[in-house]
Amino acid sequence: MKYKDYYATLGVPKNAAEKDIKSAYRRLARKWHPDANPKNTKEAEEKFKEISEAYEVLSDAQKRRKYDMLGPNWQQAEQQAEQQRRYRTQQGAEEYEFQFTPESSGFSDFFDMFFSGIGRRQAAGATSRNPGQDLETTIELSLHDAYEGGKKAVSLQIEDVCPRCHGAGTEHGRLCPQCHGTGHVVVPKKFEVTIPRGIGEGQRIRLAGQGGAGSPNGDLFLVVKLLDDPTYKRTGDDLYVDLPVNMYDLVLGGEVKVPTMGGQVSMTIPEGTQNNRLLRLAGKGMPKVKGTGAGDQYVRLIGRLPQQLTEKERKLFKELASLRNGKR
């Protein structure tokens, strides 16, 4: 029987990390899922089956270890192992609980023969430890949510272990009809999340024990996505805001009210300030997640020209222009 290269099937190197194998599988499963290929269902089913078979082996630490160890010489190694098992059984050296599957797994003959031996056997009395997978999803927060922090009730779509096949991808030797062989389904879940003050884009919040089911359960990681704010732009821990002001405040100076995340504050505009100048409000930015204090807020002054001048205003502007031109 021809050896199957599961790494080539998923398009990953032999030293690929678990997350890379999972990512490759998801990408190919989406591409070749029969529902996504209505015009070529038969080929898609075969491809999807091959991809699922490869992932079944490479995502399982025990199966992958056996697959890597035996390699293309798996049949010879399996025959030797079977002879040793028979000898030990005859000598009463150790009892094994054999779990041979009476029907096909739903995968290829290669899979059934390769994993019908020691890969499906457990020593009597042994206990297994199968920790749940860590899960990851996105949580959307407003800038005000990130500034205030605190507890927030959220409803998220979480990819979890399939409740029907318990992550195996198969049921009674066939592909699971609920997860279509992926071993995972997307389900809605509600959580009360503690948001750290000042948390930023791309940072993660860990919910211990809220990941995939197992012993122990995995963790759930929420990756923060900050929504655009209509008033502020954030750069690191600093905030930027545009503030329209009268041209007279720029020329003569004055006091203006400025919005900040903590409420309005007064700010002094120096006399003769140029349009588009940035003024700094120290400590009025985002709280620092690590350490104490906060970033700064930068205020861009946008000068507004007067509209619909009266005759008197027009006359005064002309006089001012004449004075300024005369100095030149």
XYZ file of C-alpha atoms in Angstrom:
328
model
C 0.000 0.000 0.000
C 1.374 3.390 -0.984
C 2.586 5.658 1.810
C 0.647 8.922 2.252
C 2.525 12.151 2.941
C 0.140 14.020 5.224
C 2.466 17.020 5.471
C 2.357 17.465 1.699
C -1.430 17.135 1.761
C -1.702 20.139 4.097
C 1.203 21.965 2.466
C 3.264 22.317 5.664
C 6.839 21.302 6.539
C 7.519 18.326 8.820
C 8.574 20.628 11.659
C 5.388 22.697 11.396
C 3.957 24.006 14.670
C 0.514 22.911 15.801
C -0.973 26.340 15.059
C 0.416 26.285 11.495
C -1.067 22.834 10.878
C -4.416 24.029 12.203
C -4.297 27.187 10.065
C -3.444 25.218 6.908
C -6.234 22.743 7.576
C -8.838 25.458 8.092
C -7.809 27.228 4.902
C -7.978 24.046 2.812
C -11.184 22.840 4.494
C -12.919 26.075 3.568
C -11.623 25.798 0.009
C -12.626 22.159 -0.563
C -15.752 21.847 1.549
C -18.428 20.180 -0.628
C -20.903 22.966 0.142
C -18.454 25.484 -1.324
C -18.035 23.462 -4.542
C -21.551 22.677 -5.793
C -20.344 22.289 -9.392
C -17.624 19.769 -8.513
C -18.962 17.977 -5.469
C -17.328 14.584 -6.061
C -13.776 15.955 -6.372
C -14.372 18.280 -3.435
C -15.522 15.386 -1.263
C -12.361 13.415 -2.053
C -10.132 16.428 -1.401
C -11.967 17.267 1.815
C -11.609 13.654 2.956
C -7.854 13.668 2.277
C -7.429 16.974 4.115
C -9.485 15.752 7.100
C -7.484 12.521 7.238
C -4.177 14.408 7.251
C -5.386 16.739 9.992
C -6.730 13.824 12.043
C -3.165 12.477 12.226
C -1.041 15.635 12.446
C -3.262 17.365 15.024
C -3.075 14.389 17.392
C 0.242 14.270 19.254
C 0.232 10.479 19.653
C -0.714 9.742 16.048
C 1.759 12.294 14.705
C 4.554 10.861 16.855
C 3.884 7.377 15.501
C 3.557 8.652 11.926
C 6.866 10.542 12.133
C 8.650 7.674 13.875
C 7.644 4.930 11.434
C 7.573 6.966 8.242
C 7.559 5.164 4.869
C 8.701 1.901 6.576
C 5.524 1.780 8.643
C 4.384 -1.649 7.407
C 7.639 -3.386 8.357
C 7.749 -1.661 11.746
C 4.108 -2.548 12.434
C 4.725 -6.233 11.641
C 7.631 -6.313 14.090
C 5.585 -4.560 16.750
C 2.715 -7.038 16.251
C 5.087 -9.999 16.725
C 6.380 -8.477 19.955
C 2.837 -7.870 21.213
C 1.830 -11.467 20.567
C 4.900 -12.734 22.374
C 4.247 -10.527 25.416
C 0.607 -11.579 25.535
C 1.610 -15.243 25.486
C 4.128 -14.636 28.280
C 1.571 -12.706 30.346
C 3.966 -9.809 30.646
C 1.369 -7.072 30.282
C -2.307 -6.717 29.502
C -3.537 -4.387 26.822
C -6.993 -3.176 26.009
C -7.335 -3.558 22.265
C -9.720 -1.153 20.601
C -9.836 -2.330 17.025
C -12.530 -0.648 15.000
C -14.793 -3.264 13.343
C -15.735 -0.905 10.501
C -13.925 1.618 8.382
C -12.970 4.963 9.947
C -14.317 6.788 6.921
C -10.771 7.654 5.850
C -8.401 5.759 3.518
C -7.256 2.141 3.828
C -3.796 3.512 4.603
C -5.196 5.338 7.639
C -7.091 2.273 8.884
C -4.087 -0.030 8.572
C -1.578 2.492 9.936
C -3.589 3.304 13.053
C -5.273 -0.046 13.726
C -2.352 -1.077 15.920
C -0.551 0.580 18.816
C -2.000 3.979 17.949
C -5.395 2.775 19.221
C -4.353 0.848 22.295
C -3.961 1.825 25.919
C -2.368 -0.091 28.746
C -4.900 -1.446 31.247
C -5.388 0.854 34.216
C -3.643 3.790 32.544
C -5.210 7.215 32.835
C -5.166 9.767 30.050
C -4.792 13.523 30.257
C -6.310 15.371 27.340
C -6.221 19.132 27.877
C -8.698 21.244 25.934
C -7.572 23.500 23.112
C -6.902 27.181 23.637
C -9.389 29.206 21.620
C -9.066 32.698 20.174
C -11.646 35.193 18.956
C -12.028 38.947 18.457
C -13.672 41.366 20.883
C -14.670 44.795 19.579
C -14.315 47.707 21.995
C -15.002 51.407 21.687
C -12.254 53.826 22.656
C -14.319 54.765 25.703
C -14.544 51.083 26.713
C -10.750 50.851 26.546
C -10.350 54.108 28.497
C -12.790 53.251 31.279
C -11.973 49.554 31.604
C -13.958 47.484 34.092
C -16.429 44.658 33.632
C -18.320 44.276 30.384
C -20.915 41.676 29.361
C -20.182 40.395 25.873
C -21.713 37.820 23.543
C -19.195 36.186 21.238
C -19.140 33.600 18.469
C -16.696 30.979 19.748
C -15.209 28.080 17.817
C -15.555 25.153 20.212
C -15.210 21.382 20.162
C -18.093 19.730 18.328
C -20.557 18.444 20.956
C -21.610 15.572 18.710
C -18.263 13.949 17.903
C -16.328 15.586 20.778
C -13.666 16.885 18.419
C -12.941 13.582 16.663
C -14.445 14.694 13.365
C -15.982 11.250 12.923
C -19.013 9.470 14.307
C -19.533 5.709 14.006
C -16.754 5.555 11.465
C -18.104 8.356 9.281
C -17.528 12.093 8.995
C -19.518 13.912 11.663
C -22.612 15.501 10.061
C -22.581 18.445 12.467
C -19.011 19.679 12.014
C -18.354 17.986 8.619
C -15.147 16.429 9.885
C -13.533 19.581 11.264
C -14.114 18.605 14.903
C -15.235 22.146 15.700
C -18.391 24.232 15.512
C -19.112 27.931 16.031
C -21.433 28.583 18.966
C -22.622 31.793 20.725
C -21.451 32.252 24.320
C -21.898 35.023 26.870
C -19.105 36.193 29.170
C -18.443 38.875 31.736
C -15.045 40.229 30.769
C -12.786 42.487 32.832
C -11.307 45.082 30.460
C -7.914 46.458 31.602
C -7.840 50.275 31.452
C -5.948 51.544 28.429
C -5.882 48.245 26.563
C -4.848 48.663 22.942
C -5.445 47.255 19.492
C -4.254 43.649 19.095
C -3.685 43.031 22.796
C -5.214 39.894 24.293
C -7.454 39.227 27.273
C -7.194 35.714 28.740
C -10.218 33.929 30.150
C -8.781 30.941 32.004
C -10.656 27.674 31.549
C -13.134 29.102 29.031
C -11.559 27.464 25.991
C -12.108 24.006 24.532
C -13.403 21.254 26.786
C -10.810 18.868 28.192
C -8.909 17.898 31.298
C -8.189 20.656 32.114
C -10.187 23.008 29.885
C -8.244 25.251 27.540
C -8.171 29.033 27.793
C -10.042 31.577 25.699
C -8.060 34.528 24.351
C -9.907 37.656 23.245
C -7.978 39.741 20.715
C -8.936 43.412 21.026
C -10.161 45.328 17.985
C -10.744 49.014 18.710
C -13.571 50.658 16.806
C -12.935 53.995 15.105
C -13.853 56.967 17.282
C -15.511 60.012 15.695
C -13.564 62.462 17.879
C -10.191 60.976 18.786
C -7.357 59.267 16.977
C -5.130 57.031 19.068
C -1.385 56.494 18.645
C 0.032 54.303 21.393
C -1.114 55.882 24.651
C -1.533 59.349 23.102
C -4.749 60.833 21.719
C -5.192 63.403 18.948
C -8.202 65.667 18.454
C -8.995 68.462 15.986
C -10.443 71.604 17.589
C -12.044 74.319 15.418
C -11.304 77.795 16.861
C -11.976 81.368 15.784
C -9.175 83.091 13.917
C -9.307 85.824 16.573
C -8.259 83.266 19.243
C -5.275 82.325 17.119
C -4.291 85.943 16.551
C -5.026 87.436 19.968
C -4.837 84.315 22.156
C -7.509 83.185 24.577
C -9.110 80.392 26.581
C -11.014 77.543 24.889
C -12.813 74.412 26.067
C -11.325 71.135 24.906
C -13.017 67.696 25.052
C -10.996 64.946 26.739
C -11.850 61.359 27.654
C -12.297 62.530 31.233
C -14.466 65.546 30.400
C -13.960 69.112 29.140
C -10.923 71.117 30.278
C -9.760 74.679 29.651
C -6.728 75.330 27.463
C -4.855 78.550 26.784
C -4.057 79.469 23.196
C -0.941 81.663 23.031
C -1.154 84.920 21.057
C -0.069 84.586 17.444
C -0.632 80.811 17.212
C -0.394 79.424 13.676
C -3.186 77.404 12.108
C -2.840 73.598 12.501
C -0.498 73.936 15.463
C -0.521 71.077 17.984
C -0.851 71.921 21.675
C -0.228 69.250 24.326
C -2.390 68.405 27.316
C -0.107 66.343 29.541
C -1.608 63.195 31.080
C -4.933 63.493 29.240
C -4.372 60.499 26.953
C -5.041 56.799 27.516
C -4.123 55.094 30.794
C -0.968 53.017 30.571
C -1.791 49.302 30.809
C 1.629 48.531 32.237
C 2.835 50.967 34.841
C 1.197 54.131 36.114
C 0.100 57.402 34.573
C -1.356 58.114 31.159
C -0.353 59.310 27.742
C -0.906 62.858 26.462
C -3.603 64.457 24.362
C -2.590 66.597 21.412
C -4.989 69.279 20.207
C -4.747 70.446 16.598
C -6.073 73.999 16.250
C -8.120 74.473 13.097
C -8.736 78.170 12.415
C -12.201 79.127 11.170
C -12.569 82.148 8.896
C -15.589 84.397 9.409
C -18.413 83.962 6.917
C -20.874 86.509 5.471
C -19.012 89.645 6.569
C -20.946 92.833 7.293
C -19.913 96.061 5.587
C -18.295 97.248 8.819
C -16.330 93.995 9.213
C -15.232 94.111 5.599
C -14.047 97.711 6.088
C -12.080 96.755 9.207
C -10.417 93.846 7.420
C -9.404 96.145 4.595
C -7.918 98.589 7.080
C -6.037 95.735 8.750
C -4.743 94.506 5.389
C -3.625 98.021 4.521
C -1.757 98.340 7.812
C -0.065 94.962 7.373
C 0.886 95.699 3.769
C 2.139 99.104 4.739
C 4.621 97.559 7.184
C 6.155 95.640 4.355
